[in-house]
Short mmCIF file of C-alpha atoms and ligand atoms in Angstrom, two decimals:
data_model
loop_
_atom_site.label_atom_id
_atom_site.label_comp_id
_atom_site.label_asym_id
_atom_site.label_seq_id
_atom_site.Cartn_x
_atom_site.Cartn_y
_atom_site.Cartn_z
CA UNK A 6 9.57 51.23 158.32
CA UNK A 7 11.61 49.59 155.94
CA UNK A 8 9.59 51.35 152.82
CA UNK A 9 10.27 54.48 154.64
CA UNK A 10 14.30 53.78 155.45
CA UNK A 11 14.56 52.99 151.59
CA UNK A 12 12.67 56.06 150.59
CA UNK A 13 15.24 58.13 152.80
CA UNK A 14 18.12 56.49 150.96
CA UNK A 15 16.42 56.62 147.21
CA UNK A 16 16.02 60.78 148.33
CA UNK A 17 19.64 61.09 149.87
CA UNK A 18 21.08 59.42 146.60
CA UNK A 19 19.01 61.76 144.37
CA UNK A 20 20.41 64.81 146.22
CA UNK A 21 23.91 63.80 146.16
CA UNK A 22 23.13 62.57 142.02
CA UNK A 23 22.56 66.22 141.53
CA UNK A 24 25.53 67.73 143.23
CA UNK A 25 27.39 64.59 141.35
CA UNK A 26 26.41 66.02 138.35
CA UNK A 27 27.63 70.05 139.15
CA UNK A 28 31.09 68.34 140.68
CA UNK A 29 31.51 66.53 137.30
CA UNK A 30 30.51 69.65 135.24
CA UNK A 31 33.86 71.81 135.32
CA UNK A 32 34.28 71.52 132.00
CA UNK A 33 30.49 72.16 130.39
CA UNK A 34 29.54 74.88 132.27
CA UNK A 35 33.45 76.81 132.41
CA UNK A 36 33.17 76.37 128.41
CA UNK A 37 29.30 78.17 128.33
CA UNK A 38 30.28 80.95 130.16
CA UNK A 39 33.51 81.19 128.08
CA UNK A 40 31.47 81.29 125.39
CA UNK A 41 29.26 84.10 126.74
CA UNK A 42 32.25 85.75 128.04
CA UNK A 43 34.23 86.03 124.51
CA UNK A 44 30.92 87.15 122.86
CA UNK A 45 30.24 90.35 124.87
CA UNK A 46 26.58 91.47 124.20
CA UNK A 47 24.49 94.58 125.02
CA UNK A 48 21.37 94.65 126.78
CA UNK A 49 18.83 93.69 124.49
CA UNK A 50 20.67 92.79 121.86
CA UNK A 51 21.67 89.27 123.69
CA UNK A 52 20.77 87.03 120.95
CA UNK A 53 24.09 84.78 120.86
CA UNK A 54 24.56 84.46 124.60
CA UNK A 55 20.65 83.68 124.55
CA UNK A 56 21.12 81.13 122.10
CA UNK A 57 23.96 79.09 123.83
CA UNK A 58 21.73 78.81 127.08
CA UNK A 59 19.04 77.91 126.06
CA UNK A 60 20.65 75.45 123.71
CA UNK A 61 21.88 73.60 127.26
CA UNK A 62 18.97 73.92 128.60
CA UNK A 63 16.78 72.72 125.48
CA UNK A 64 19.33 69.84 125.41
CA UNK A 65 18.36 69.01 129.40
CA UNK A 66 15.07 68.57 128.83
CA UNK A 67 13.53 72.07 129.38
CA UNK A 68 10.82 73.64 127.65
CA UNK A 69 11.87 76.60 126.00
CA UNK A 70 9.69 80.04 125.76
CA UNK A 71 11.70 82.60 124.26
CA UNK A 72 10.55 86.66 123.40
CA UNK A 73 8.20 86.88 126.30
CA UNK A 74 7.31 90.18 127.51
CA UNK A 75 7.76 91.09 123.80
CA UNK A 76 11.28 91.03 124.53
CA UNK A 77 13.30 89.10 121.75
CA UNK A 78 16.14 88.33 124.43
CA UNK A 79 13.82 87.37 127.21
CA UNK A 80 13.16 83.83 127.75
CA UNK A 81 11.90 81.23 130.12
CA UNK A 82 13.08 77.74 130.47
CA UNK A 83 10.74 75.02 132.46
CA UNK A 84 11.09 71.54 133.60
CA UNK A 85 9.11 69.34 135.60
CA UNK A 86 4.95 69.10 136.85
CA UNK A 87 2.65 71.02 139.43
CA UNK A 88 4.18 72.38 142.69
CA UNK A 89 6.08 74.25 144.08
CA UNK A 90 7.24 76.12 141.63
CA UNK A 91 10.89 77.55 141.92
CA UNK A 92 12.00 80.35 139.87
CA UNK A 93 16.05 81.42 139.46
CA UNK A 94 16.90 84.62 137.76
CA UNK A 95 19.72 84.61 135.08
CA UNK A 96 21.47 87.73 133.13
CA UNK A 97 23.78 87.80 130.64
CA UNK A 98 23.98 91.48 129.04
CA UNK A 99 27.99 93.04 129.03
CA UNK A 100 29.07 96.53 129.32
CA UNK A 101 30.55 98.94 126.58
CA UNK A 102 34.30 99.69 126.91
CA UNK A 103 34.76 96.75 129.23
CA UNK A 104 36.71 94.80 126.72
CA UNK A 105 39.90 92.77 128.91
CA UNK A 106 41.87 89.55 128.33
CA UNK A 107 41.69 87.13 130.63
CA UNK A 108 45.02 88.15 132.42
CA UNK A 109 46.00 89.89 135.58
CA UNK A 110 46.95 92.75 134.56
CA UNK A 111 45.02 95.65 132.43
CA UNK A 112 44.95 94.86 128.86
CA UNK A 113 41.84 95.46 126.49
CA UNK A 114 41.09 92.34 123.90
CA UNK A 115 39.59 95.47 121.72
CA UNK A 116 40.30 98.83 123.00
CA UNK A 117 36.64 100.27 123.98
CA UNK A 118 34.86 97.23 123.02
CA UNK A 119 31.68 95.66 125.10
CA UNK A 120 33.43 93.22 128.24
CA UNK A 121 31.64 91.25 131.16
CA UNK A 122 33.14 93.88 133.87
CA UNK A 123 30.02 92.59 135.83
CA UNK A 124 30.29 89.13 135.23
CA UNK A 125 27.20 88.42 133.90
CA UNK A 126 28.40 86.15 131.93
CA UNK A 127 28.88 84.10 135.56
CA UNK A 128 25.72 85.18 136.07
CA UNK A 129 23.59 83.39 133.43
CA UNK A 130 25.75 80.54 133.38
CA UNK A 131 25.11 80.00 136.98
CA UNK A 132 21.73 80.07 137.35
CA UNK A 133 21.50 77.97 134.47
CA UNK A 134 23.88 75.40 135.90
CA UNK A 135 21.61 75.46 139.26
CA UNK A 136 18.62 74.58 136.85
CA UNK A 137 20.24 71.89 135.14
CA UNK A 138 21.12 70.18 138.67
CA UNK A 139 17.55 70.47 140.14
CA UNK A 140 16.30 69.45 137.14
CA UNK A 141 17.89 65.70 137.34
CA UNK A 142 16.54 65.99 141.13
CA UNK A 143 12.97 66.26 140.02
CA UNK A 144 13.28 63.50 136.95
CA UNK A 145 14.09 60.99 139.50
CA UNK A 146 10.08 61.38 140.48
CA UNK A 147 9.52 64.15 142.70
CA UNK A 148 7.24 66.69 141.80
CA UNK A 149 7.41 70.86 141.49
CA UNK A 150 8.72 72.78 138.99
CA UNK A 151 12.12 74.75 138.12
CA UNK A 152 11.48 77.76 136.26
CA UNK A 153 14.66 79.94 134.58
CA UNK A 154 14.09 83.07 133.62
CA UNK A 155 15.88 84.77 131.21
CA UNK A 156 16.37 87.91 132.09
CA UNK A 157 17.92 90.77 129.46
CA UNK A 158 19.03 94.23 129.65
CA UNK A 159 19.85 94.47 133.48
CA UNK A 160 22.61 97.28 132.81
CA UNK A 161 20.65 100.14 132.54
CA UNK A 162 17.47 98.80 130.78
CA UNK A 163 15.73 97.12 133.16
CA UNK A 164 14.50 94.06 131.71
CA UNK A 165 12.69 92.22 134.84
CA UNK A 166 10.48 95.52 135.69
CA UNK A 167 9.09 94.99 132.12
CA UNK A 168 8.79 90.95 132.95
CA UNK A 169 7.09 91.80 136.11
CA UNK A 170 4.72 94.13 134.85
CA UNK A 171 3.76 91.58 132.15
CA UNK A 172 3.38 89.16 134.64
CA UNK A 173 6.18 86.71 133.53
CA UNK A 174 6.54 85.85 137.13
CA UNK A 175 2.96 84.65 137.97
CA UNK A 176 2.29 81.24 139.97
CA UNK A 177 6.14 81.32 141.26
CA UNK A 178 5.91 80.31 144.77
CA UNK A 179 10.02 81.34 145.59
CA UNK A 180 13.16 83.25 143.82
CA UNK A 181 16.91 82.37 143.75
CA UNK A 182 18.86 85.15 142.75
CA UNK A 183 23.04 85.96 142.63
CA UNK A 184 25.18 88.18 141.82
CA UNK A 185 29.13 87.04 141.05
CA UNK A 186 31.10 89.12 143.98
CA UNK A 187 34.64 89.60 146.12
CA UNK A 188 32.88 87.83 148.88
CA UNK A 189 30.65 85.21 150.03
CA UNK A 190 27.47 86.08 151.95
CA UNK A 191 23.26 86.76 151.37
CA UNK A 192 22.88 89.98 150.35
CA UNK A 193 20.38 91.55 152.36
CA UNK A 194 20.52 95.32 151.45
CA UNK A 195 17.31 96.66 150.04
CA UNK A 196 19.52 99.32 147.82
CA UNK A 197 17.49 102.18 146.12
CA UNK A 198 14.65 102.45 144.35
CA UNK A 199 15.38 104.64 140.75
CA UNK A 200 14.45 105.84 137.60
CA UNK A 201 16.22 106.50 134.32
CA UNK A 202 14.72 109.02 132.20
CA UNK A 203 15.71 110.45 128.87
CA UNK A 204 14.74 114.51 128.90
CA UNK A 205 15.11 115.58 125.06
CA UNK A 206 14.36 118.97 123.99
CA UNK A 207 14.03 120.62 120.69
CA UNK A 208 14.67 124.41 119.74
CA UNK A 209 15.57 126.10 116.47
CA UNK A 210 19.10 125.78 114.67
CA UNK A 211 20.67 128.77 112.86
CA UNK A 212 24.02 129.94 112.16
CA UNK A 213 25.73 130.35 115.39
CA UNK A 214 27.38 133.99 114.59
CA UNK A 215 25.25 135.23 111.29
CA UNK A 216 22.15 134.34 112.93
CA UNK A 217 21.94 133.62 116.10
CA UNK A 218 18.73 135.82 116.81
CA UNK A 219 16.97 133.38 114.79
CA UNK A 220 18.09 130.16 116.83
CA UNK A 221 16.98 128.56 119.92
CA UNK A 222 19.05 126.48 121.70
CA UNK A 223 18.49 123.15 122.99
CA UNK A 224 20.97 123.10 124.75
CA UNK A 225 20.40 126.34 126.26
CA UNK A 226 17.44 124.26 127.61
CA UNK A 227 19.46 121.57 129.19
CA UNK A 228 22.16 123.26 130.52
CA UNK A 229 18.63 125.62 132.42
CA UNK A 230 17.52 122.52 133.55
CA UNK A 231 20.97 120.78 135.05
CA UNK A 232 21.08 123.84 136.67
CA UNK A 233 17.41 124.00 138.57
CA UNK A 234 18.44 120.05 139.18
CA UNK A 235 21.82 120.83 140.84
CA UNK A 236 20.04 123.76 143.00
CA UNK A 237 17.10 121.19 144.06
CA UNK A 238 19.84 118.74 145.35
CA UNK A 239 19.97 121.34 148.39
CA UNK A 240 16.12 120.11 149.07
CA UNK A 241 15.53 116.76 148.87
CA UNK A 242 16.12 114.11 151.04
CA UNK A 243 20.26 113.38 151.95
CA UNK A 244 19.92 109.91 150.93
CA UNK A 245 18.93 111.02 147.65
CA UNK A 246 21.24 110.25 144.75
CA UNK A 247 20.85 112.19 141.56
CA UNK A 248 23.14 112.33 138.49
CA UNK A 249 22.94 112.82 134.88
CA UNK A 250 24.92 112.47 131.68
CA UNK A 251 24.40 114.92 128.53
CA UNK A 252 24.07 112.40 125.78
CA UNK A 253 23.41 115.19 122.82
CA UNK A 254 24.65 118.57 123.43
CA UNK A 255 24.55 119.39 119.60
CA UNK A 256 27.20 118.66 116.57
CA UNK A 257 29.48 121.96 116.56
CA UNK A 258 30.26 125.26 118.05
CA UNK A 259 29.09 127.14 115.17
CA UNK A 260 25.08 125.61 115.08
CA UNK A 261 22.61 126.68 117.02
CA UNK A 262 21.78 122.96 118.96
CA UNK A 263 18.34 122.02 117.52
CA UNK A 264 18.19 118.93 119.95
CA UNK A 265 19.71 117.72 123.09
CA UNK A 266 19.61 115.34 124.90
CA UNK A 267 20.21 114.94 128.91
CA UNK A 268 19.70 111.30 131.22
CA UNK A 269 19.21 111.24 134.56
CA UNK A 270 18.88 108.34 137.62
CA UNK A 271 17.13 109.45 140.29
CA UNK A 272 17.86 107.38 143.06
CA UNK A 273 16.17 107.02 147.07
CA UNK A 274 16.11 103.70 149.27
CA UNK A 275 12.08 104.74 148.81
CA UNK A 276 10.17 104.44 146.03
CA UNK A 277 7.79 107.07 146.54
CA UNK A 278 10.37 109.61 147.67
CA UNK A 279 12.02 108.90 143.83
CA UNK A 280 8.30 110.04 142.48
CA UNK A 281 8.25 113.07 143.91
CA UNK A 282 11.55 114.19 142.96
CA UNK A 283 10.71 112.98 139.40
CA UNK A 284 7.57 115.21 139.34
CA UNK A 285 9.64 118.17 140.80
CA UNK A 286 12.39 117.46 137.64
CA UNK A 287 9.19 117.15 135.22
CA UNK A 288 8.30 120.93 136.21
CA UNK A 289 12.09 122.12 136.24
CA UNK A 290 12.31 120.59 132.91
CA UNK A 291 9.50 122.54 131.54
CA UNK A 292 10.52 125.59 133.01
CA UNK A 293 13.59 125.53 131.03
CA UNK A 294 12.09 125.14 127.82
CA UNK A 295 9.44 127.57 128.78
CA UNK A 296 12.53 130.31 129.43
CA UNK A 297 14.50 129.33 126.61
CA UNK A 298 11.75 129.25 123.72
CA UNK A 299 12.51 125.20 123.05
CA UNK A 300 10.08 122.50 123.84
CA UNK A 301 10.81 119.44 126.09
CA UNK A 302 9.45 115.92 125.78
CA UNK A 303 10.91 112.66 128.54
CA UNK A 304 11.04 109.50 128.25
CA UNK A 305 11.33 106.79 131.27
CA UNK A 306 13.64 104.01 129.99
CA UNK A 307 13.35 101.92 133.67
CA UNK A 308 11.79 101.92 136.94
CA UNK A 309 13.23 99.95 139.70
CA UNK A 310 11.49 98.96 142.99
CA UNK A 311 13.77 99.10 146.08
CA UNK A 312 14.37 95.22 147.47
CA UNK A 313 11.82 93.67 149.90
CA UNK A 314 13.84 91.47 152.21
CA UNK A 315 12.80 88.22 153.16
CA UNK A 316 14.68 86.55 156.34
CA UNK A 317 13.57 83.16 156.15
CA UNK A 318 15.06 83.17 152.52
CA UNK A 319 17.85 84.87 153.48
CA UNK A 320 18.21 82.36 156.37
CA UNK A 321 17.87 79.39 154.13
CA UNK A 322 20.38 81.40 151.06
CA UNK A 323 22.86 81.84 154.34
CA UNK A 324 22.40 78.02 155.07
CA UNK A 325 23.12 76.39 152.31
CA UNK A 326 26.00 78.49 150.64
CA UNK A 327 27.39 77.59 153.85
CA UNK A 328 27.10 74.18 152.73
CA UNK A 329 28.09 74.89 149.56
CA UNK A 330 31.39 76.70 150.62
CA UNK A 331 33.81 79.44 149.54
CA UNK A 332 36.04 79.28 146.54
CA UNK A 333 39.30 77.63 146.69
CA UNK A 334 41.89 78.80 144.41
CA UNK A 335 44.84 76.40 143.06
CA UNK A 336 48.11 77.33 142.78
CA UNK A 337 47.72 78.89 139.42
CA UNK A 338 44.50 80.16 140.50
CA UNK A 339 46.64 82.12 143.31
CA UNK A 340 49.29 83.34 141.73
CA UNK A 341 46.91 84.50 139.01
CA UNK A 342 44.96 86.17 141.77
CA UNK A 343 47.83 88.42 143.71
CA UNK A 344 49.14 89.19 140.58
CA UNK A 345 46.15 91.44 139.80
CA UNK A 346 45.94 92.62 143.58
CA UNK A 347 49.41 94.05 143.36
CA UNK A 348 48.68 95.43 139.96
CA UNK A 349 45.88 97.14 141.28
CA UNK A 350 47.42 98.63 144.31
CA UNK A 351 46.80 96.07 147.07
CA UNK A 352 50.02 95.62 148.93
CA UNK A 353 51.49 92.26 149.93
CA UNK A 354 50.43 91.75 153.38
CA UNK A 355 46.92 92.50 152.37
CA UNK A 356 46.53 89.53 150.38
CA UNK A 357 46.30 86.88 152.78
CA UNK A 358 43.18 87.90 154.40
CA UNK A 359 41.42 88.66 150.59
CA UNK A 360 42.58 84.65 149.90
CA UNK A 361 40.56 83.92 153.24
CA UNK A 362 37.56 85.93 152.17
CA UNK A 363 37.33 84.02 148.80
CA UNK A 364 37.58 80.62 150.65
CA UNK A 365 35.11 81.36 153.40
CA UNK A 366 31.23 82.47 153.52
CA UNK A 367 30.78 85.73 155.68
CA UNK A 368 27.74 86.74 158.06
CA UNK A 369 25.16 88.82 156.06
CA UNK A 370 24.81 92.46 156.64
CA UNK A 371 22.55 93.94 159.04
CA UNK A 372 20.17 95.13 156.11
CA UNK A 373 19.15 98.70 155.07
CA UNK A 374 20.30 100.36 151.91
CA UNK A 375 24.05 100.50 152.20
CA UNK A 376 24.90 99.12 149.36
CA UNK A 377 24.06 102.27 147.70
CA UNK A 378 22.89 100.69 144.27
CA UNK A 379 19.64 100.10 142.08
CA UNK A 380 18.75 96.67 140.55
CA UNK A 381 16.04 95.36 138.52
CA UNK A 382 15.57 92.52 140.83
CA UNK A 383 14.06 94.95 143.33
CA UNK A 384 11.16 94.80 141.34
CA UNK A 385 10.74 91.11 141.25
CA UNK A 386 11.10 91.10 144.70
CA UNK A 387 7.92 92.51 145.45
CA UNK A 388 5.85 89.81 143.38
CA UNK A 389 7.76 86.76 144.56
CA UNK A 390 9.88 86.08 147.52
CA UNK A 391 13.49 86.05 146.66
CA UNK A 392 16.25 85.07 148.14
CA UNK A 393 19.59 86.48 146.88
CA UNK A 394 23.52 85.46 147.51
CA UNK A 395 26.54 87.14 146.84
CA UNK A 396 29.49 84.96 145.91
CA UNK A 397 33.22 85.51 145.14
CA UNK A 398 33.31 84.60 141.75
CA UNK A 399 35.98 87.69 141.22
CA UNK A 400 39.28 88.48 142.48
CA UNK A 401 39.30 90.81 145.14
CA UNK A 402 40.48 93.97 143.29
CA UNK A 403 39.25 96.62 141.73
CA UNK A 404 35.64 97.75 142.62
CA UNK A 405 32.76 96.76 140.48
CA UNK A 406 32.64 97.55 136.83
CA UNK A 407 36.43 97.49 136.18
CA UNK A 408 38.39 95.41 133.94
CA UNK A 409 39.72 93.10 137.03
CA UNK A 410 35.97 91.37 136.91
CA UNK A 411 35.96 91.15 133.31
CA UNK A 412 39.46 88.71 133.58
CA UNK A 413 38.04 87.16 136.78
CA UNK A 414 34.75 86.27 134.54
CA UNK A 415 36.68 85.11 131.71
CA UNK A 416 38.77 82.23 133.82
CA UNK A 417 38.61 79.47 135.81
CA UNK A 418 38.31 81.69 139.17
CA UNK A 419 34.81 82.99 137.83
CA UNK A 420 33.72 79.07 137.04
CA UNK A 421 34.27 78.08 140.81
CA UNK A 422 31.99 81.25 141.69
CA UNK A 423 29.37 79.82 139.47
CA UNK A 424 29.46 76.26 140.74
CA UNK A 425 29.19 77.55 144.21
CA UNK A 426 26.44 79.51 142.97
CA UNK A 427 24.48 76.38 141.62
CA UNK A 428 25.41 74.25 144.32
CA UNK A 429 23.33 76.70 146.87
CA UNK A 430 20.33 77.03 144.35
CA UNK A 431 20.39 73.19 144.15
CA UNK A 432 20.43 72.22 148.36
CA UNK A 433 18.69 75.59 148.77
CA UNK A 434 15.18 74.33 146.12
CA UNK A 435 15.25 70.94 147.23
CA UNK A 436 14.78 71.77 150.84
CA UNK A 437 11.69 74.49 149.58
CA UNK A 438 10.19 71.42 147.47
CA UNK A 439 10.78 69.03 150.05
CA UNK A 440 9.90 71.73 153.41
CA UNK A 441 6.08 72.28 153.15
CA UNK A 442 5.93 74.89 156.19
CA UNK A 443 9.36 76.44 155.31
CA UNK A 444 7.77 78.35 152.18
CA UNK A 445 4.75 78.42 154.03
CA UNK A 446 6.62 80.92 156.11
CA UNK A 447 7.98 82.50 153.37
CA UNK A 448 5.01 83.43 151.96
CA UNK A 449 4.03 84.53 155.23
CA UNK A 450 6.78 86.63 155.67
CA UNK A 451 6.17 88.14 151.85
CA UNK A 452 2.54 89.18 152.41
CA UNK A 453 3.12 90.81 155.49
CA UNK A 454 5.69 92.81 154.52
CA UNK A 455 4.44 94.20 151.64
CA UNK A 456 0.73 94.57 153.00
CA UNK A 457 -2.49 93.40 152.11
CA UNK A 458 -3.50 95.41 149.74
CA UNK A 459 -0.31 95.78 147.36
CA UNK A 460 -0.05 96.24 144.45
CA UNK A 461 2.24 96.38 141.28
CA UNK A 462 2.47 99.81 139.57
CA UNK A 463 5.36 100.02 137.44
CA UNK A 464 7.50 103.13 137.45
CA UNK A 465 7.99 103.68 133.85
CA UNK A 466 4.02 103.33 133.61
CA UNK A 467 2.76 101.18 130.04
CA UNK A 468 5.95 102.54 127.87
CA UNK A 469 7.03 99.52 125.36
CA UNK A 470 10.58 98.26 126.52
CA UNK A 471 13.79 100.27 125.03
CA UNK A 472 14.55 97.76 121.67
CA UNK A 473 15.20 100.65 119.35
CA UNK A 474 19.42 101.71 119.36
ZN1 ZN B 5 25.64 93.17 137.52
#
């Protein structure tokens, strides 16, 4: 009895040494993501911001791996022996023409320059800080493993579904995943499955008035094809979401377009509904080379799975970020805050109840795919079981990709979010170390959802990840 009453007090003092550690952290982890933050990379070309975290983590004991995947920016980051083994997912890529100063009010540090408008910075700096604080829970003796993974290019690129597919995610028994937020709360939505796909064609270029009978226009060929796209819209499923950007429409008026270039996201909350409409644009895209004398060639650039829910991690995420708590702004913190509300339309009586959603953690959703949006997560989701929070480590105003996240990110505001953030990993991988039937339910829950017979097939089949720019 008494070896078992001092056990009990050696274990409570280890899990209060680790959230000792994040309280007394303000500092290390508000200057890393600073750093990341003022250094604005693009996906796959994240080698400074990889460089800082892994530096912290290299310094806290971890065992670094860096390239896998034969990504140069991907990395993971492991401490401590046998299992369970917990994995936590950390980004860090920025956006182009995000650039903002760290004010509450609109103001570019370099007009049309790369910013953190999704916080990412937050992000990796999170996840890492979560890692850090386990870690000094499983040096005091207990056994399992923490596992960060470095993930790049989430912006478009889709770094994880090339992890997944090389199996970077193997022998990890559960996933903690965020994503910096206006509110508190487990994000349940499963979202939409998508592709991204690069249709180039290639025609003939000739003077655009002396010889135009000679010439074949590529972009003749795109503009045939966005036009068969925008007719099939009529005849696909209405929770289909399809859009495209033309990237190369030629260099002047006056050539006949030898190349161009159009991208397109196909988007369903199913993943097999996204195939068929991608074999349906295939044909449409060779019908308009066909009729306009060009040929076509595609390219997938990422595949994401839809999310596969999990409710006992959700239930355990909604637990312990409970525990963990809202953020609390100072005075500074406030004034900083409605500032930016009122400059971005929110009137004054409004603002009370956005300071209460900050401070407080809300009920998750009821599910489904309202949230309307594709992540690369989705696919790890269907190799491990993840668990995933949303926390309010941005002002509420603004929405999403706007230069009101990229200030949030780069100030103190953005650090609470990320301390909340690592505070829930921490309570929420000590109880799936210390819980033997929790994960067994977990796991459970993970096979029968996604069936016996599952398996991985990624959607942008064996093509080598995007690293050429
Ligand atoms: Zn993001």
């Amino acid at each position: 009895m008494a070896l078992m009453m001092l056990w009990i007090s050696a274990a409570a003092f280890a899990q209060k040494e680790g959230l000792k550690y994040l309280d007394s952290s303000f500092e290390v982890y508000d200057a890393l993501s600073h750093s990341l933050w003022e250094e604005p990379e693009l996906g796959y070309r994240e080698y400074r911001s990889v460089e800082k975290l892994t530096a912290h983590l290299e310094a806290n004991g971890f065992c670094i791996e860096k390239g896998i995947a034969g990504i140069p920016t991907a990395f993971v980051a492991s401490f401590g022996n046998g299992s369970p083994v917990i994995g936590i997912l950390a980004e860090y890529d920025a956006l182009p023409g995000q650039s903002q100063a760290a004010v509450p009010y609109r103001q570019p540090v370099v007009e049309g320059a790369p910013g953190h408008g999704c916080g990412h910075n937050l992000l990796g700096t999170g996840s890492v800080a979560g890692a850090v604080a386990i870690s000094k829970w499983l040096a005091a003796g207990h056994k399992g493993t923490i596992k960060l993974f470095g993930c790049p290019a989430e912006e478009g690129g889709g770094g994880k579904a090339y992890m997944v597919r090389e199996g970077c995610f193997d022998g990890v028994d559960a996933m903690l995943d965020w994503h910096p937020d206006v509110r508190n709360t487990v994000n349940t939505a499963t979202g939409l499955a998508n592709v991204q796909v690069r249709f180039i064609f290639h025609g003939r270029s000739a003077h655009a008035s002396s010889g135009p009978q000679n010439g074949r226009s590529a972009l003749d060929a795109v503009e045939a094809f966005d036009y068969m796209m925008n007719l099939m819209r009529e005849h696909v499923p209405s929770d289909t979401r399809i859009h495209y950007a033309i990237t190369d429409g030629g260099k002047a008026p006056n050539i006949v377009p030898d190349r161009a270039e159009v991208q397109y996201y196909i988007r369903n909350p199913r993943r097999s509904i996204v195939g068929d409409i991608f074999e349906r644009a295939i044909k449409a895209a060779e019908g308009a080379a066909l009729g306009t004398g060009t040929t076509m060639e595609y390219e997938i650039v990422s595949g994401n799975y839809e999310r596969l829910p999990n409710n006992t991690m959700s239930e355990l995420m909604f637990a312990k970020l409970c525990e963990a708590g809202g953020v609390a702004y100072d005075a500074e913190e406030r004034r900083f805050a409605e500032k930016m509300m009122m400059s971005s339309g929110i009137t004054e009586d409004e603002i009370p109840a956005l300071i209460r959603q900050v401070a407080t953690v809300a009920e998750p959703d009821a599910g489904g795919n309202e949230a309307w949006v594709s992540s690369d997560v989705g696919n790890v989701t269907w190799v491990v079981p993840t668990g995933s929070i949303r926390v309010a480590a941005f002002v509420p105003a603004g929405s999403g990709h706007c230069w009101q996240q990229t200030a949030s990110a780069g100030m103190s505001i953005g650090t609470k979010g990320l301390l909340v953030t690592a505070r829930t990993f921490y309570l929420a991988a000590l109880e799936l170390y210390r819980n033997n039937d929790l994960l067994r339910r977990v796991c459970k829950e993970f096979e029968t959802r996604r069936g016996k017979d599952f398996r991985f097939e990624p959607l942008m089949g064996d093509r080598k990840p995007p690293l050429k720019f």
